[in-house]
Amino acid sequence: MLKKKYKNLLISLRGKPAYSHPKVYENIELIKDTNKLLSELFDVVMKKDQYYGINWLVGLERYVEDHSGSIRTFNKHLSRGHIVQVELFGHFNKELTFVHPALVLYDNNSNHLLVAPISTSKYQDSDPLHIDVDTNDGIHHESGICLDAIRIVDKNRVLYQIEDSNRNKAKARPEVLDKVDLAIMEHFLPQTFKNINEVKENLEQEIQKNAKLLIEIADLKSQLAKKETSNSSTNN
């Protein structure tokens, strides 16, 4: 393993400021291993179909642009619920990758977003962490919001903000965002979800008790009014 091979070097560099680190080309072993891995990567990509290969090539180009400083940075502030097109290049196994719409969950007002990718293949499936969206939310195809793939991304991954058919900035409906909140709460914060439900149940019980008391009070007032009327008649 390369990490094991370079373990001691990594440890020594970790304690030094980044500006003092030597360049990769200054270490012949690093050059050889980098070239070997790039050759293996080339073989992996060549075995893929062209749809994958083109998407990989486009994603790699954007990655290179980002590191070379030539990428066009997306610097707009986004609100919760906005939908953007993001480049998710780089993945392990079945992680979502390449270009996808994504629901903005949080913008930290700097250069990072918390997003949930959106996929057409997840529409109306049985997974409770996949929330359906459609053209009413400004996207062009019926899809599923993948809450099981929530991630923080740099704004340099944002290609553009999606617009609906009227050229308004696409934004998920409030009822969709409510479903998102509920699913996140239930599956990622189960104890909090349980506590909130208990509070709701207790509140409902108190409301019912209060309603019964109001009925009893109204009945007592009615009886008192009748008694006062009866006493008034007797005195007269």
PDB file of C-alpha atoms in Angstrom:
ATOM      1  CA  MET A   1       0.000   0.000   0.000  1.00  0.00           C
ATOM      2  CA  LEU A   2       1.266   3.444  -0.949  1.00  0.00           C
ATOM      3  CA  LYS A   3       0.132   5.009   2.323  1.00  0.00           C
ATOM      4  CA  LYS A   4       2.190   2.463   4.245  1.00  0.00           C
ATOM      5  CA  LYS A   5       5.152   3.016   1.926  1.00  0.00           C
ATOM      6  CA  TYR A   6       5.093   6.764   2.505  1.00  0.00           C
ATOM      7  CA  LYS A   7       3.940   6.674   6.137  1.00  0.00           C
ATOM      8  CA  ASN A   8       7.109   8.126   7.616  1.00  0.00           C
ATOM      9  CA  LEU A   9       7.331  10.813   4.947  1.00  0.00           C
ATOM     10  CA  LEU A  10       3.720  11.816   5.573  1.00  0.00           C
ATOM     11  CA  ILE A  11       4.380  12.057   9.309  1.00  0.00           C
ATOM     12  CA  SER A  12       7.411  14.272   8.776  1.00  0.00           C
ATOM     13  CA  LEU A  13       5.558  16.585   6.381  1.00  0.00           C
ATOM     14  CA  ARG A  14       2.497  16.843   8.620  1.00  0.00           C
ATOM     15  CA  GLY A  15       4.491  18.757  11.196  1.00  0.00           C
ATOM     16  CA  LYS A  16       5.695  21.367   8.714  1.00  0.00           C
ATOM     17  CA  PRO A  17       3.847  24.346   7.191  1.00  0.00           C
ATOM     18  CA  ALA A  18       2.388  23.591   3.758  1.00  0.00           C
ATOM     19  CA  TYR A  19       4.479  26.234   1.977  1.00  0.00           C
ATOM     20  CA  SER A  20       7.642  24.355   2.965  1.00  0.00           C
ATOM     21  CA  HIS A  21       6.572  21.018   1.491  1.00  0.00           C
ATOM     22  CA  PRO A  22       8.691  19.931  -1.483  1.00  0.00           C
ATOM     23  CA  LYS A  23       6.944  19.386  -4.835  1.00  0.00           C
ATOM     24  CA  VAL A  24       6.005  15.922  -6.082  1.00  0.00           C
ATOM     25  CA  TYR A  25       8.470  16.150  -8.984  1.00  0.00           C
ATOM     26  CA  GLU A  26      11.317  16.464  -6.479  1.00  0.00           C
ATOM     27  CA  ASN A  27      10.858  12.837  -5.363  1.00  0.00           C
ATOM     28  CA  ILE A  28      11.619  10.221  -8.026  1.00  0.00           C
ATOM     29  CA  GLU A  29       9.663   7.500  -6.184  1.00  0.00           C
ATOM     30  CA  LEU A  30       6.579   9.714  -6.085  1.00  0.00           C
ATOM     31  CA  ILE A  31       6.921  10.360  -9.815  1.00  0.00           C
ATOM     32  CA  LYS A  32       7.135   6.636 -10.571  1.00  0.00           C
ATOM     33  CA  ASP A  33       4.193   5.695  -8.345  1.00  0.00           C
ATOM     34  CA  THR A  34       2.057   8.546  -9.675  1.00  0.00           C
ATOM     35  CA  ASN A  35       2.751   7.504 -13.261  1.00  0.00           C
ATOM     36  CA  LYS A  36       1.935   3.856 -12.429  1.00  0.00           C
ATOM     37  CA  LEU A  37      -1.379   4.743 -10.801  1.00  0.00           C
ATOM     38  CA  LEU A  38      -2.356   7.075 -13.632  1.00  0.00           C
ATOM     39  CA  SER A  39      -1.721   4.234 -16.088  1.00  0.00           C
ATOM     40  CA  GLU A  40      -3.939   1.946 -14.026  1.00  0.00           C
ATOM     41  CA  LEU A  41      -6.604   4.652 -13.888  1.00  0.00           C
ATOM     42  CA  PHE A  42      -6.411   4.980 -17.668  1.00  0.00           C
ATOM     43  CA  ASP A  43      -7.040   1.234 -18.022  1.00  0.00           C
ATOM     44  CA  VAL A  44     -10.044   1.447 -15.651  1.00  0.00           C
ATOM     45  CA  VAL A  45     -11.649   4.277 -17.634  1.00  0.00           C
ATOM     46  CA  MET A  46     -10.998   2.619 -21.009  1.00  0.00           C
ATOM     47  CA  LYS A  47     -13.056  -0.404 -19.916  1.00  0.00           C
ATOM     48  CA  LYS A  48     -16.100   1.765 -19.201  1.00  0.00           C
ATOM     49  CA  ASP A  49     -18.797   2.647 -21.759  1.00  0.00           C
ATOM     50  CA  GLN A  50     -18.612   5.973 -23.568  1.00  0.00           C
ATOM     51  CA  TYR A  51     -21.401   7.560 -21.523  1.00  0.00           C
ATOM     52  CA  TYR A  52     -19.340   6.978 -18.376  1.00  0.00           C
ATOM     53  CA  GLY A  53     -16.102   7.891 -20.129  1.00  0.00           C
ATOM     54  CA  ILE A  54     -17.362  11.236 -21.413  1.00  0.00           C
ATOM     55  CA  ASN A  55     -18.844  12.160 -18.036  1.00  0.00           C
ATOM     56  CA  TRP A  56     -15.581  11.170 -16.359  1.00  0.00           C
ATOM     57  CA  LEU A  57     -13.594  13.264 -18.843  1.00  0.00           C
ATOM     58  CA  VAL A  58     -15.810  16.322 -18.312  1.00  0.00           C
ATOM     59  CA  GLY A  59     -15.611  15.922 -14.539  1.00  0.00           C
ATOM     60  CA  LEU A  60     -11.832  15.542 -14.665  1.00  0.00           C
ATOM     61  CA  GLU A  61     -11.545  18.679 -16.783  1.00  0.00           C
ATOM     62  CA  ARG A  62     -13.487  20.663 -14.174  1.00  0.00           C
ATOM     63  CA  TYR A  63     -11.324  19.171 -11.410  1.00  0.00           C
ATOM     64  CA  VAL A  64      -8.183  20.326 -13.250  1.00  0.00           C
ATOM     65  CA  GLU A  65      -9.701  23.780 -13.813  1.00  0.00           C
ATOM     66  CA  ASP A  66     -10.458  24.057 -10.100  1.00  0.00           C
ATOM     67  CA  HIS A  67      -6.896  23.216  -9.091  1.00  0.00           C
ATOM     68  CA  SER A  68      -5.369  25.430 -11.754  1.00  0.00           C
ATOM     69  CA  GLY A  69      -7.512  28.383 -10.642  1.00  0.00           C
ATOM     70  CA  SER A  70      -9.223  28.791 -14.015  1.00  0.00           C
ATOM     71  CA  ILE A  71     -12.677  27.601 -12.936  1.00  0.00           C
ATOM     72  CA  ARG A  72     -15.595  30.037 -12.887  1.00  0.00           C
ATOM     73  CA  THR A  73     -16.625  30.217  -9.232  1.00  0.00           C
ATOM     74  CA  PHE A  74     -20.314  30.201  -8.309  1.00  0.00           C
ATOM     75  CA  ASN A  75     -20.620  32.905  -5.644  1.00  0.00           C
ATOM     76  CA  LYS A  76     -24.358  33.495  -5.268  1.00  0.00           C
ATOM     77  CA  HIS A  77     -26.072  33.032  -1.921  1.00  0.00           C
ATOM     78  CA  LEU A  78     -28.655  30.243  -2.057  1.00  0.00           C
ATOM     79  CA  SER A  79     -31.690  29.727   0.142  1.00  0.00           C
ATOM     80  CA  ARG A  80     -32.868  26.436   1.576  1.00  0.00           C
ATOM     81  CA  GLY A  81     -34.915  24.663  -1.085  1.00  0.00           C
ATOM     82  CA  HIS A  82     -33.160  26.088  -4.143  1.00  0.00           C
ATOM     83  CA  ILE A  83     -32.130  23.521  -6.741  1.00  0.00           C
ATOM     84  CA  VAL A  84     -28.741  23.661  -8.437  1.00  0.00           C
ATOM     85  CA  GLN A  85     -26.833  21.570 -10.938  1.00  0.00           C
ATOM     86  CA  VAL A  86     -23.667  20.165  -9.368  1.00  0.00           C
ATOM     87  CA  GLU A  87     -20.648  18.212 -10.571  1.00  0.00           C
ATOM     88  CA  LEU A  88     -20.106  15.263  -8.203  1.00  0.00           C
ATOM     89  CA  PHE A  89     -16.994  13.949  -9.963  1.00  0.00           C
ATOM     90  CA  GLY A  90     -15.095  11.384  -7.922  1.00  0.00           C
ATOM     91  CA  HIS A  91     -16.820   8.454  -6.223  1.00  0.00           C
ATOM     92  CA  PHE A  92     -16.438   5.088  -4.538  1.00  0.00           C
ATOM     93  CA  ASN A  93     -18.631   2.105  -5.421  1.00  0.00           C
ATOM     94  CA  LYS A  94     -22.278   3.211  -5.852  1.00  0.00           C
ATOM     95  CA  GLU A  95     -21.975   6.803  -4.656  1.00  0.00           C
ATOM     96  CA  LEU A  96     -23.740   9.287  -6.936  1.00  0.00           C
ATOM     97  CA  THR A  97     -21.268  10.889  -9.289  1.00  0.00           C
ATOM     98  CA  PHE A  98     -20.964  13.255 -12.237  1.00  0.00           C
ATOM     99  CA  VAL A  99     -23.620  15.924 -12.959  1.00  0.00           C
ATOM    100  CA  HIS A 100     -26.822  15.909 -10.886  1.00  0.00           C
ATOM    101  CA  PRO A 101     -29.437  18.372  -9.721  1.00  0.00           C
ATOM    102  CA  ALA A 102     -29.241  18.888  -5.972  1.00  0.00           C
ATOM    103  CA  LEU A 103     -31.486  20.373  -3.302  1.00  0.00           C
ATOM    104  CA  VAL A 104     -29.794  23.046  -1.189  1.00  0.00           C
ATOM    105  CA  LEU A 105     -30.274  22.333   2.511  1.00  0.00           C
ATOM    106  CA  TYR A 106     -27.919  25.008   3.852  1.00  0.00           C
ATOM    107  CA  ASP A 107     -25.640  27.756   2.539  1.00  0.00           C
ATOM    108  CA  ASN A 108     -22.961  28.765   5.039  1.00  0.00           C
ATOM    109  CA  ASN A 109     -22.556  32.190   3.367  1.00  0.00           C
ATOM    110  CA  SER A 110     -18.983  31.301   2.517  1.00  0.00           C
ATOM    111  CA  ASN A 111     -18.103  28.737  -0.125  1.00  0.00           C
ATOM    112  CA  HIS A 112     -19.771  25.546   1.046  1.00  0.00           C
ATOM    113  CA  LEU A 113     -23.240  24.084   0.613  1.00  0.00           C
ATOM    114  CA  LEU A 114     -25.033  21.217   2.295  1.00  0.00           C
ATOM    115  CA  VAL A 115     -26.941  19.492  -0.504  1.00  0.00           C
ATOM    116  CA  ALA A 116     -29.004  16.403  -1.228  1.00  0.00           C
ATOM    117  CA  PRO A 117     -28.468  15.084  -4.778  1.00  0.00           C
ATOM    118  CA  ILE A 118     -31.516  14.414  -6.960  1.00  0.00           C
ATOM    119  CA  SER A 119     -31.828  11.398  -9.270  1.00  0.00           C
ATOM    120  CA  THR A 120     -34.519  10.418 -11.779  1.00  0.00           C
ATOM    121  CA  SER A 121     -33.984   6.727 -10.942  1.00  0.00           C
ATOM    122  CA  LYS A 122     -35.111   7.307  -7.337  1.00  0.00           C
ATOM    123  CA  TYR A 123     -38.587   8.603  -8.185  1.00  0.00           C
ATOM    124  CA  GLN A 124     -41.412   6.744  -6.414  1.00  0.00           C
ATOM    125  CA  ASP A 125     -39.246   3.993  -4.992  1.00  0.00           C
ATOM    126  CA  SER A 126     -39.823   2.472  -1.556  1.00  0.00           C
ATOM    127  CA  ASP A 127     -36.893   4.089   0.245  1.00  0.00           C
ATOM    128  CA  PRO A 128     -38.162   6.516   2.933  1.00  0.00           C
ATOM    129  CA  LEU A 129     -35.025   8.610   2.406  1.00  0.00           C
ATOM    130  CA  HIS A 130     -35.992   9.343  -1.197  1.00  0.00           C
ATOM    131  CA  ILE A 131     -38.438  12.261  -1.416  1.00  0.00           C
ATOM    132  CA  ASP A 132     -40.283  12.800  -4.710  1.00  0.00           C
ATOM    133  CA  VAL A 133     -40.087  16.075  -6.640  1.00  0.00           C
ATOM    134  CA  ASP A 134     -41.539  16.986 -10.023  1.00  0.00           C
ATOM    135  CA  THR A 135     -42.042  19.881 -12.425  1.00  0.00           C
ATOM    136  CA  ASN A 136     -43.994  21.744  -9.716  1.00  0.00           C
ATOM    137  CA  ASP A 137     -40.652  22.123  -7.956  1.00  0.00           C
ATOM    138  CA  GLY A 138     -38.987  23.605 -11.015  1.00  0.00           C
ATOM    139  CA  ILE A 139     -37.095  20.555 -12.226  1.00  0.00           C
ATOM    140  CA  HIS A 140     -37.577  19.099 -15.675  1.00  0.00           C
ATOM    141  CA  HIS A 141     -38.109  15.420 -14.799  1.00  0.00           C
ATOM    142  CA  GLU A 142     -39.837  13.508 -12.013  1.00  0.00           C
ATOM    143  CA  SER A 143     -37.064  12.573  -9.589  1.00  0.00           C
ATOM    144  CA  GLY A 144     -36.208  11.639  -6.034  1.00  0.00           C
ATOM    145  CA  ILE A 145     -34.249  13.718  -3.525  1.00  0.00           C
ATOM    146  CA  CYS A 146     -31.588  11.372  -2.120  1.00  0.00           C
ATOM    147  CA  LEU A 147     -31.333  12.114   1.580  1.00  0.00           C
ATOM    148  CA  ASP A 148     -29.096   9.048   1.930  1.00  0.00           C
ATOM    149  CA  ALA A 149     -26.500  10.914  -0.152  1.00  0.00           C
ATOM    150  CA  ILE A 150     -26.453  14.273   1.675  1.00  0.00           C
ATOM    151  CA  ARG A 151     -23.025  15.878   1.446  1.00  0.00           C
ATOM    152  CA  ILE A 152     -21.129  19.127   1.861  1.00  0.00           C
ATOM    153  CA  VAL A 153     -19.783  20.494  -1.425  1.00  0.00           C
ATOM    154  CA  ASP A 154     -17.653  23.446  -2.377  1.00  0.00           C
ATOM    155  CA  LYS A 155     -19.470  26.012  -4.515  1.00  0.00           C
ATOM    156  CA  ASN A 156     -16.964  25.303  -7.275  1.00  0.00           C
ATOM    157  CA  ARG A 157     -18.957  22.105  -7.842  1.00  0.00           C
ATOM    158  CA  VAL A 158     -22.036  24.183  -8.725  1.00  0.00           C
ATOM    159  CA  LEU A 159     -22.485  24.515 -12.495  1.00  0.00           C
ATOM    160  CA  TYR A 160     -25.561  26.736 -12.408  1.00  0.00           C
ATOM    161  CA  GLN A 161     -28.848  27.393 -10.633  1.00  0.00           C
ATOM    162  CA  ILE A 162     -31.728  25.516 -12.234  1.00  0.00           C
ATOM    163  CA  GLU A 163     -34.657  27.547 -13.587  1.00  0.00           C
ATOM    164  CA  ASP A 164     -38.259  26.463 -14.145  1.00  0.00           C
ATOM    165  CA  SER A 165     -40.211  26.874 -17.380  1.00  0.00           C
ATOM    166  CA  ASN A 166     -40.923  30.521 -16.494  1.00  0.00           C
ATOM    167  CA  ARG A 167     -37.217  31.189 -15.914  1.00  0.00           C
ATOM    168  CA  ASN A 168     -37.699  31.549 -12.167  1.00  0.00           C
ATOM    169  CA  LYS A 169     -35.093  30.030  -9.872  1.00  0.00           C
ATOM    170  CA  ALA A 170     -36.237  26.488  -9.149  1.00  0.00           C
ATOM    171  CA  LYS A 171     -37.224  25.917  -5.544  1.00  0.00           C
ATOM    172  CA  ALA A 172     -38.854  22.926  -3.870  1.00  0.00           C
ATOM    173  CA  ARG A 173     -42.371  23.471  -2.545  1.00  0.00           C
ATOM    174  CA  PRO A 174     -42.853  23.986   1.225  1.00  0.00           C
ATOM    175  CA  GLU A 175     -44.663  20.641   1.523  1.00  0.00           C
ATOM    176  CA  VAL A 176     -41.680  18.884  -0.052  1.00  0.00           C
ATOM    177  CA  LEU A 177     -39.292  20.607   2.361  1.00  0.00           C
ATOM    178  CA  ASP A 178     -41.540  19.534   5.248  1.00  0.00           C
ATOM    179  CA  LYS A 179     -41.191  15.908   4.077  1.00  0.00           C
ATOM    180  CA  VAL A 180     -37.426  16.372   3.843  1.00  0.00           C
ATOM    181  CA  ASP A 181     -37.253  17.768   7.389  1.00  0.00           C
ATOM    182  CA  LEU A 182     -39.392  14.945   8.742  1.00  0.00           C
ATOM    183  CA  ALA A 183     -37.342  12.227   7.031  1.00  0.00           C
ATOM    184  CA  ILE A 184     -34.046  13.733   8.206  1.00  0.00           C
ATOM    185  CA  MET A 185     -35.373  14.025  11.741  1.00  0.00           C
ATOM    186  CA  GLU A 186     -36.767  10.484  11.823  1.00  0.00           C
ATOM    187  CA  HIS A 187     -33.754   8.692  10.340  1.00  0.00           C
ATOM    188  CA  PHE A 188     -30.782  10.840  11.363  1.00  0.00           C
ATOM    189  CA  LEU A 189     -32.011  12.222  14.712  1.00  0.00           C
ATOM    190  CA  PRO A 190     -34.218   9.381  16.025  1.00  0.00           C
ATOM    191  CA  GLN A 191     -34.105  10.395  19.695  1.00  0.00           C
ATOM    192  CA  THR A 192     -35.028  13.981  18.886  1.00  0.00           C
ATOM    193  CA  PHE A 193     -37.780  12.698  16.601  1.00  0.00           C
ATOM    194  CA  LYS A 194     -39.090  10.492  19.424  1.00  0.00           C
ATOM    195  CA  ASN A 195     -39.002  13.380  21.905  1.00  0.00           C
ATOM    196  CA  ILE A 196     -40.872  15.699  19.542  1.00  0.00           C
ATOM    197  CA  ASN A 197     -43.554  13.086  18.946  1.00  0.00           C
ATOM    198  CA  GLU A 198     -43.955  12.595  22.690  1.00  0.00           C
ATOM    199  CA  VAL A 199     -44.334  16.350  23.164  1.00  0.00           C
ATOM    200  CA  LYS A 200     -46.926  16.420  20.368  1.00  0.00           C
ATOM    201  CA  GLU A 201     -48.863  13.550  21.961  1.00  0.00           C
ATOM    202  CA  ASN A 202     -48.793  15.238  25.381  1.00  0.00           C
ATOM    203  CA  LEU A 203     -49.892  18.513  23.835  1.00  0.00           C
ATOM    204  CA  GLU A 204     -52.784  16.803  22.055  1.00  0.00           C
ATOM    205  CA  GLN A 205     -53.860  15.155  25.320  1.00  0.00           C
ATOM    206  CA  GLU A 206     -53.743  18.508  27.113  1.00  0.00           C
ATOM    207  CA  ILE A 207     -55.765  20.129  24.319  1.00  0.00           C
ATOM    208  CA  GLN A 208     -58.413  17.405  24.652  1.00  0.00           C
ATOM    209  CA  LYS A 209     -58.486  17.822  28.446  1.00  0.00           C
ATOM    210  CA  ASN A 210     -58.812  21.567  28.023  1.00  0.00           C
ATOM    211  CA  ALA A 211     -61.686  21.110  25.569  1.00  0.00           C
ATOM    212  CA  LYS A 212     -63.513  18.895  28.063  1.00  0.00           C
ATOM    213  CA  LEU A 213     -62.967  21.418  30.857  1.00  0.00           C
ATOM    214  CA  LEU A 214     -64.333  24.206  28.665  1.00  0.00           C
ATOM    215  CA  ILE A 215     -67.459  22.117  28.017  1.00  0.00           C
ATOM    216  CA  GLU A 216     -67.835  21.424  31.756  1.00  0.00           C
ATOM    217  CA  ILE A 217     -67.382  25.133  32.558  1.00  0.00           C
ATOM    218  CA  ALA A 218     -69.968  26.088  29.947  1.00  0.00           C
ATOM    219  CA  ASP A 219     -72.367  23.510  31.407  1.00  0.00           C
ATOM    220  CA  LEU A 220     -71.820  24.807  34.948  1.00  0.00           C
ATOM    221  CA  LYS A 221     -72.392  28.387  33.795  1.00  0.00           C
ATOM    222  CA  SER A 222     -75.620  27.296  32.146  1.00  0.00           C
ATOM    223  CA  GLN A 223     -76.785  25.532  35.307  1.00  0.00           C
ATOM    224  CA  LEU A 224     -75.857  28.574  37.392  1.00  0.00           C
ATOM    225  CA  ALA A 225     -77.744  30.881  35.067  1.00  0.00           C
ATOM    226  CA  LYS A 226     -80.834  28.665  35.278  1.00  0.00           C
ATOM    227  CA  LYS A 227     -80.607  28.577  39.075  1.00  0.00           C
ATOM    228  CA  GLU A 228     -80.278  32.353  39.279  1.00  0.00           C
ATOM    229  CA  THR A 229     -83.273  32.760  36.997  1.00  0.00           C
ATOM    230  CA  SER A 230     -85.262  30.325  39.118  1.00  0.00           C
ATOM    231  CA  ASN A 231     -84.348  32.136  42.393  1.00  0.00           C
ATOM    232  CA  SER A 232     -85.288  35.469  40.836  1.00  0.00           C
ATOM    233  CA  SER A 233     -88.725  34.121  39.859  1.00  0.00           C
ATOM    234  CA  THR A 234     -89.315  32.730  43.361  1.00  0.00           C
ATOM    235  CA  ASN A 235     -88.406  36.011  45.046  1.00  0.00           C
ATOM    236  CA  ASN A 236     -90.775  37.903  42.824  1.00  0.00           C
TER     237      ASN A 236
END
